[in-house]
mmCIF file of C-alpha atoms in Angstrom:
data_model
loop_
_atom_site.group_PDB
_atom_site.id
_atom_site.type_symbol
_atom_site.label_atom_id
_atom_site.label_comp_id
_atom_site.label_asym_id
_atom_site.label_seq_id
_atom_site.Cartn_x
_atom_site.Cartn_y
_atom_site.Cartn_z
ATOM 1 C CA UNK A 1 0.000 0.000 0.000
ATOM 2 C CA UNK A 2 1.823 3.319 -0.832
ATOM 3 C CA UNK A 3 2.376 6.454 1.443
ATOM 4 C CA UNK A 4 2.974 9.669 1.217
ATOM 5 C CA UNK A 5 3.734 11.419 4.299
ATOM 6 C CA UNK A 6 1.819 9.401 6.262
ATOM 7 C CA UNK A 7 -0.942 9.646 4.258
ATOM 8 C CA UNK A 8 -2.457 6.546 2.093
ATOM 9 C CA UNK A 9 -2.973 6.829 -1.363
ATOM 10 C CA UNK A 10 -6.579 7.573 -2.865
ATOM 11 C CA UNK A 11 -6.403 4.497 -5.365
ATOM 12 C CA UNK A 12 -5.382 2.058 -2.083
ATOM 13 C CA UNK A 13 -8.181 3.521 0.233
ATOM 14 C CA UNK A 14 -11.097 3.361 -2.346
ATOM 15 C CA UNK A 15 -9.932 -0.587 -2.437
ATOM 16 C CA UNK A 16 -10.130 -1.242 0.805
ATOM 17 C CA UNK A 17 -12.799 -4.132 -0.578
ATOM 18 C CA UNK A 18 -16.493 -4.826 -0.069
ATOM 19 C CA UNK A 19 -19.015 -5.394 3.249
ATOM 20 C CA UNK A 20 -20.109 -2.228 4.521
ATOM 21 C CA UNK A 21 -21.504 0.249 1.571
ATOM 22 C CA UNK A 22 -20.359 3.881 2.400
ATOM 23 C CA UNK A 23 -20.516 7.638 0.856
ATOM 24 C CA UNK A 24 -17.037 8.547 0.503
ATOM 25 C CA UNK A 25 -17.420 12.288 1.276
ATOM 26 C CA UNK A 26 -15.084 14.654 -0.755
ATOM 27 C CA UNK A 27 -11.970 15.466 1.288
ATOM 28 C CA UNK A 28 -9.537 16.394 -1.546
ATOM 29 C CA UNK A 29 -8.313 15.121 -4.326
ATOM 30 C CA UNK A 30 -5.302 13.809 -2.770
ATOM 31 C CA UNK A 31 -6.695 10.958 -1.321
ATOM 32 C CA UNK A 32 -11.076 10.357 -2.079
ATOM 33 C CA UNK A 33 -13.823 11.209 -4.730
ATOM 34 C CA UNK A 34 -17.687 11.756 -3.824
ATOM 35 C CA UNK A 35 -18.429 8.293 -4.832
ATOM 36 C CA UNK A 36 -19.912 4.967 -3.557
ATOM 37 C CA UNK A 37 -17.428 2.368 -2.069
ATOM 38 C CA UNK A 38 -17.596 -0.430 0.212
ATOM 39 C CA UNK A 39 -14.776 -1.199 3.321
ATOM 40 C CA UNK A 40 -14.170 -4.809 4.564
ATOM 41 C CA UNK A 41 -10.345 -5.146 6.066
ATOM 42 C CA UNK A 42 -9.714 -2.088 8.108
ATOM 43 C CA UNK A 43 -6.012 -1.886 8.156
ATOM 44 C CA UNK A 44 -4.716 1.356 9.495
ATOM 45 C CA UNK A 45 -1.057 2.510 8.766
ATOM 46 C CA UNK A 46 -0.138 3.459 12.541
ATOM 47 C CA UNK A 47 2.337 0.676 13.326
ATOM 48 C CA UNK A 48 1.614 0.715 17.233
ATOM 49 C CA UNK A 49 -1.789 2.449 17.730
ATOM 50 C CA UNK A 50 -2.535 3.562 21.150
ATOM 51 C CA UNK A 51 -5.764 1.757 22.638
ATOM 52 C CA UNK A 52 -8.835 3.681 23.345
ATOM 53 C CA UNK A 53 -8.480 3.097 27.270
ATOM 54 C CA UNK A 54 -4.611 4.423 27.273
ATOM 55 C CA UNK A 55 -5.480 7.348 24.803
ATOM 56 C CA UNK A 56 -8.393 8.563 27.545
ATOM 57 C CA UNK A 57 -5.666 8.158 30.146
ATOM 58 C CA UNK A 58 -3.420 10.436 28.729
ATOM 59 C CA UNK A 59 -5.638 12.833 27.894
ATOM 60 C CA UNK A 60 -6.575 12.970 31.243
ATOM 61 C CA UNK A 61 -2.897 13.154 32.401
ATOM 62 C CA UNK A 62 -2.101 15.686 30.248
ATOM 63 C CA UNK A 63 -5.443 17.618 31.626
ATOM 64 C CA UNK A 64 -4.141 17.642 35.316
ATOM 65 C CA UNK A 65 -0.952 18.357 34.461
ATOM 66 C CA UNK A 66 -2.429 21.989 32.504
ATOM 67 C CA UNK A 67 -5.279 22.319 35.647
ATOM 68 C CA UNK A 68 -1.793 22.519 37.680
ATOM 69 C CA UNK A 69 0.076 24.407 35.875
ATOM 70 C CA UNK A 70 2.695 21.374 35.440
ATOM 71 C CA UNK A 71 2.519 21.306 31.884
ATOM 72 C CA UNK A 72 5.180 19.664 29.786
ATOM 73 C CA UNK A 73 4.640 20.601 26.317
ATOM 74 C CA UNK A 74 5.323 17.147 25.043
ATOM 75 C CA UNK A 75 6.241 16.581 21.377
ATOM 76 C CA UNK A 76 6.908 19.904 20.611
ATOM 77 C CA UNK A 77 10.575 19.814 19.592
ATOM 78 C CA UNK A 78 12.224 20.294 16.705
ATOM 79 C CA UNK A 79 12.743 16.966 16.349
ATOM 80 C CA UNK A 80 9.327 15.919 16.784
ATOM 81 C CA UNK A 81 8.638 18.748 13.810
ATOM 82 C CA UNK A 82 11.005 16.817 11.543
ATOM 83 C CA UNK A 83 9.914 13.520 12.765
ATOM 84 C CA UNK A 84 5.761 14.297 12.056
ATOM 85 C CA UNK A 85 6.899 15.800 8.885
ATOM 86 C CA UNK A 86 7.324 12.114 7.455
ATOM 87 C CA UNK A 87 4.277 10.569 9.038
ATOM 88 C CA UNK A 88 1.536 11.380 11.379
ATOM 89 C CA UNK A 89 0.175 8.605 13.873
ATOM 90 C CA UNK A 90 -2.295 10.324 15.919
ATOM 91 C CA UNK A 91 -3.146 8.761 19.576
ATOM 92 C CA UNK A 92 -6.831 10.245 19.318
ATOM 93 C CA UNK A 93 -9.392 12.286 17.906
ATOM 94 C CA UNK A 94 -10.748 15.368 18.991
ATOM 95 C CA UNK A 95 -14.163 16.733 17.790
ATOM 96 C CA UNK A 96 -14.238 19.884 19.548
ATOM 97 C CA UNK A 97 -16.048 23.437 19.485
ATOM 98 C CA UNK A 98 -14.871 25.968 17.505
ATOM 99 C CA UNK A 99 -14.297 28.614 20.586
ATOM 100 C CA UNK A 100 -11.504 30.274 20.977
ATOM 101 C CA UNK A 101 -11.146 29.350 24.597
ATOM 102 C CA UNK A 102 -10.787 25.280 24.340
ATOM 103 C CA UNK A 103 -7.781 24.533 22.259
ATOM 104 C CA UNK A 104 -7.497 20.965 22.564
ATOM 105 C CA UNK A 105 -3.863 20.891 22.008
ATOM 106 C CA UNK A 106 -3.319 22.911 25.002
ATOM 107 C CA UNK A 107 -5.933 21.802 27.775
ATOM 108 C CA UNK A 108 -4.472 18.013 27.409
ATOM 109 C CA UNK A 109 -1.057 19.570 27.133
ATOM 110 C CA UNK A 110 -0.189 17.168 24.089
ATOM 111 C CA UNK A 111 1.732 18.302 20.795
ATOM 112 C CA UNK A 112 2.556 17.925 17.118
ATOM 113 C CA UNK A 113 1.400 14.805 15.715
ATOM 114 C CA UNK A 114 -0.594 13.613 19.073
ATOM 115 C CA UNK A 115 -3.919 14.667 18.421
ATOM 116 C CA UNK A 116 -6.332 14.841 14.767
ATOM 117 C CA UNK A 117 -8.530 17.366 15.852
ATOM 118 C CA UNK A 118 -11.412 18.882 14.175
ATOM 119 C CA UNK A 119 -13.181 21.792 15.429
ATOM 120 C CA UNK A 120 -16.551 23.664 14.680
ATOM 121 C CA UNK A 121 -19.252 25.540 16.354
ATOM 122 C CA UNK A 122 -21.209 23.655 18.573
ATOM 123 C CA UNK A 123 -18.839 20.561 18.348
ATOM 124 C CA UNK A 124 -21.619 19.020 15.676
ATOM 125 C CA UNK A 125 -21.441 16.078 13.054
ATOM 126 C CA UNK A 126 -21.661 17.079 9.578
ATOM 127 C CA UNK A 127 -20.801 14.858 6.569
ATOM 128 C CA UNK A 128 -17.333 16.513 6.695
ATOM 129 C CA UNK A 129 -16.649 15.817 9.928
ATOM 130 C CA UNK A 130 -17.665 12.443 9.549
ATOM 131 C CA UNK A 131 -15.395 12.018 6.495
ATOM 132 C CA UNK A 132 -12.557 13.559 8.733
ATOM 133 C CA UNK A 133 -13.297 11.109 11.653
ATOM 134 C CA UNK A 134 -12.760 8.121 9.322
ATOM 135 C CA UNK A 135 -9.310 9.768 8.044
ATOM 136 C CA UNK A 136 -7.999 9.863 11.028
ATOM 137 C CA UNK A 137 -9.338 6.398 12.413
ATOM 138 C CA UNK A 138 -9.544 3.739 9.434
ATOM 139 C CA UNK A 139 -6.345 5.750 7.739
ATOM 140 C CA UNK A 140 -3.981 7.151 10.697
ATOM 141 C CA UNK A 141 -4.977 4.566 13.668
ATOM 142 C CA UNK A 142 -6.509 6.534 16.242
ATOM 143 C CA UNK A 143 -8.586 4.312 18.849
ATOM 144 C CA UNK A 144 -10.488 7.033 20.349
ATOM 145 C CA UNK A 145 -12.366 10.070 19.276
ATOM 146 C CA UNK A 146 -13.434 12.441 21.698
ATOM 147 C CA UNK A 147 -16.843 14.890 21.285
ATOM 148 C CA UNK A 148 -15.503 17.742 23.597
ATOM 149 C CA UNK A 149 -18.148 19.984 24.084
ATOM 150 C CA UNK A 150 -17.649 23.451 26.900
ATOM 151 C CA UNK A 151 -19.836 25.179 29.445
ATOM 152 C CA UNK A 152 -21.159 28.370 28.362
ATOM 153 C CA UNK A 153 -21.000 27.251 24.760
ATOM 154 C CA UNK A 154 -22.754 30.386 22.779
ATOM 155 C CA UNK A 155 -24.028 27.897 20.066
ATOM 156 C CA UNK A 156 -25.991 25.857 22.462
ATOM 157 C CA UNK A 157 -27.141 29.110 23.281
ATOM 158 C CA UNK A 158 -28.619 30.617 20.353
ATOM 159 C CA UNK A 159 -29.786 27.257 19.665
ATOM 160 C CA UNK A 160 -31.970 27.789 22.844
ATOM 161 C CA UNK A 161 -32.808 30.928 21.992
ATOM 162 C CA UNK A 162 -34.683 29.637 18.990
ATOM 163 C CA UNK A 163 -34.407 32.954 16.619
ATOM 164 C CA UNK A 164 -33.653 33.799 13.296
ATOM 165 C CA UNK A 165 -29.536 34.270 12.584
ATOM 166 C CA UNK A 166 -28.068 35.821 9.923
ATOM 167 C CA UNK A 167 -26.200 34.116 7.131
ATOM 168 C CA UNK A 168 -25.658 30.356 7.167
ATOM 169 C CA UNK A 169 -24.468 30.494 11.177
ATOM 170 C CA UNK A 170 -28.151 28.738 11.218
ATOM 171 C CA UNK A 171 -26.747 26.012 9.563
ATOM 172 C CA UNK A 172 -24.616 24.647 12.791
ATOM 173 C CA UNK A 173 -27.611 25.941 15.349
ATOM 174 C CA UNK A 174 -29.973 23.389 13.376
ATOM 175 C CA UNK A 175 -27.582 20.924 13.895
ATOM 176 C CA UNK A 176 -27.891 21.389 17.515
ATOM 177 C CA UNK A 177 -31.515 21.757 18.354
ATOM 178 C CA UNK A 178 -32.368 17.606 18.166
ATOM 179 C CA UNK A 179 -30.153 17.223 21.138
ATOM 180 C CA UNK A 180 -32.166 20.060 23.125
ATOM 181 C CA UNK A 181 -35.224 17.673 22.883
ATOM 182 C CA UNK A 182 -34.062 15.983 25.680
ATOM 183 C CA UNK A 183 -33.252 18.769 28.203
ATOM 184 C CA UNK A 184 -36.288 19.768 30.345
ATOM 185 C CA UNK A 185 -36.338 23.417 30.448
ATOM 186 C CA UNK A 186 -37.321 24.337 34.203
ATOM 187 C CA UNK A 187 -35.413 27.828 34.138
ATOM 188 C CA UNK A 188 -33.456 30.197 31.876
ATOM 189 C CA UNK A 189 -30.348 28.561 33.805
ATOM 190 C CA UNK A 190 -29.951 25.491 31.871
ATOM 191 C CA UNK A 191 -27.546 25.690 28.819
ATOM 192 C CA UNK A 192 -25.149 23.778 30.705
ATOM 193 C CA UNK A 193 -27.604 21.281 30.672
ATOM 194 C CA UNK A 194 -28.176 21.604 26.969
ATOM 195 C CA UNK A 195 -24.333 21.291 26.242
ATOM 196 C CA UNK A 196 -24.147 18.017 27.773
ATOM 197 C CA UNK A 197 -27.174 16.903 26.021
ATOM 198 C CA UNK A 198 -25.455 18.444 23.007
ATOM 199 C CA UNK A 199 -21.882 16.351 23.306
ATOM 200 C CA UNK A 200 -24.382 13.177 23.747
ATOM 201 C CA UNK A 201 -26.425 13.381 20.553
ATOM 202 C CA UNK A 202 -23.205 14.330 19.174
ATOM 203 C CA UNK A 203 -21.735 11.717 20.055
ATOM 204 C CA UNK A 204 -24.235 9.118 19.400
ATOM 205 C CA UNK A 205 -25.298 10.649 15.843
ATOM 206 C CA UNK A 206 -21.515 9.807 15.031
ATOM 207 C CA UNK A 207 -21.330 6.931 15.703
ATOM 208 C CA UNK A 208 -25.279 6.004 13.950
ATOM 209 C CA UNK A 209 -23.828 8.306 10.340
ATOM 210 C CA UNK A 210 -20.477 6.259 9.894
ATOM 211 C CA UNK A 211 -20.630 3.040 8.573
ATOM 212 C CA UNK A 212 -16.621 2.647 9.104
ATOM 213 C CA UNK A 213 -16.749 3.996 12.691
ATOM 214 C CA UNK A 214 -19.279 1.784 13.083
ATOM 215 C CA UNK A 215 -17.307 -1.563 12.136
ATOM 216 C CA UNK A 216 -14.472 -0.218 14.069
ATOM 217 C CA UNK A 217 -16.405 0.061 17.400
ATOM 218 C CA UNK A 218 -18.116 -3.343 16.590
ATOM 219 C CA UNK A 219 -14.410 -5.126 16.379
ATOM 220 C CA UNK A 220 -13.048 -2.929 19.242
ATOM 221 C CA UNK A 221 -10.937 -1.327 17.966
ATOM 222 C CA UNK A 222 -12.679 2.271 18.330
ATOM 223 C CA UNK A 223 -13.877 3.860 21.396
ATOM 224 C CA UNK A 224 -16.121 7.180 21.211
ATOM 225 C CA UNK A 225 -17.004 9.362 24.433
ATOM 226 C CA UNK A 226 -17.762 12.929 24.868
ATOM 227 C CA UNK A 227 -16.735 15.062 27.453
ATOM 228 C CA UNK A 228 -17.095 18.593 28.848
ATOM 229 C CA UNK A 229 -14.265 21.063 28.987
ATOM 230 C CA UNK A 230 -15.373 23.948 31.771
ATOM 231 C CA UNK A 231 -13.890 27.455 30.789
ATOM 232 C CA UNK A 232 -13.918 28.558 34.374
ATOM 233 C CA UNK A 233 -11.268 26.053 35.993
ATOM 234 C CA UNK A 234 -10.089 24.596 32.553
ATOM 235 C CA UNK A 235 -10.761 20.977 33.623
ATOM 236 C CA UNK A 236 -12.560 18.284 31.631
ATOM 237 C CA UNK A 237 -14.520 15.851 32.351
ATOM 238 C CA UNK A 238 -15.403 12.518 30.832
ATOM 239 C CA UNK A 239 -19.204 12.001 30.521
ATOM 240 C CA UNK A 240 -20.205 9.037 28.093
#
């Protein structure tokens, strides 16, 4: 199978033979076309990939160790620049929000090449996103993809607020209002409420949309939580 940085070649992925029928979204043409193929044999090109268990563990670590103020800024040599410049084997996946405030790099105190992280408003699943996810899991190796949602999240917000937006920024708040179906509104007080119920549906509507996440987590080799990053004291926590 031929590489190119890490990356495997368009004409070996689209072969990767015939079980589970998928949309191959368009992510380039380096690598996929907008076309129907089908995925049996999964075989990643990360030589010793990380399990899901370890990958939450150091996420964790690395979490404490920025909540303390211990950080280590791991991996971010120039070394490890030269070394992720040939190949990239990520440990996990991050969908997180878009926010300025929860760089995910940062609040698990990781570096270059540890984590394939994909960011957008509201932390939601989109076809892109999806396509991205499977990059990073069925191509690079990562065992674990995390929904990281935030408190306070100003998406989860408008999407409460149920009004008219300007431009397409309605787009991601549609995207968001399924999950506020199950969040009983008692007060005005509850978006924190809403985000978790956000990072759930989130997290469960990725894992219903993916036929190739979907045979990963089936053979075990693919683990998908979400968790909640809160802007106040910086620490996350695991809730799925």
């Amino acid at each position: 199978m031929s590489r190119i940085n890490g990356f495997v070649g368009r004409r070996d992925f689209l072969k990767f033979a015939s079980v589970v029928g998928i949309a191959a979204t368009t992510f380039g043409d380096s690598f996929w076309n907008s076309q129907q193929t089908v995925v049996a044999d999964i075989h990643p090109v990360n030589p010793n990939p990380i399990s899901p268990n370890e990958a939450v563990r150091r996420l964790l670590d690395g979490n404490q160790r920025f909540i303390h103020q211990k950080r280590q800024y791991p991996d971010q040599s120039l070394e490890r620049l030269r070394l992720v410049a040939k190949a990239q084997y990520p440990f996990a996946a991050i969908l997180g929000c878009a926010d300025s405030r929860v760089p995910a790099e940062i609040v698990f105190d990781q570096g270059l090449g540890d984590l394939f992280v994909v960011r957008v408003a509201g932390n939601i699943v989109s076809d892109t996103v999806i396509g991205s996810l499977e990059y990073s899991t069925v191509v690079l190796g990562s065992q674990l993809i995390v929904v990281l949602g935030h408190r306070r999240c100003g998406a989860v917000a408008e999407a409460i607020k149920n009004q008219p937006l300007p431009g397409r920024i309605g787009l991601i708040i549609e995207g968001i209002k399924p999950s506020l179906e199950r969040v009983k509104f008692r007060t005005d007080d509850n978006i924190d409420d809403a985000v978790i119920a956000n990072i759930k549906y989130q997290a469960e509507k990725l894992q219903e949309s993916s036929t190739i996440l979907a045979k990963l987590l089936h053979e075990g080799k693919l683990k998908i939580v979400g968790a909640c990053y809160d802007i106040d004291t910086g620490k996350v926590n695991v809730i799925t």
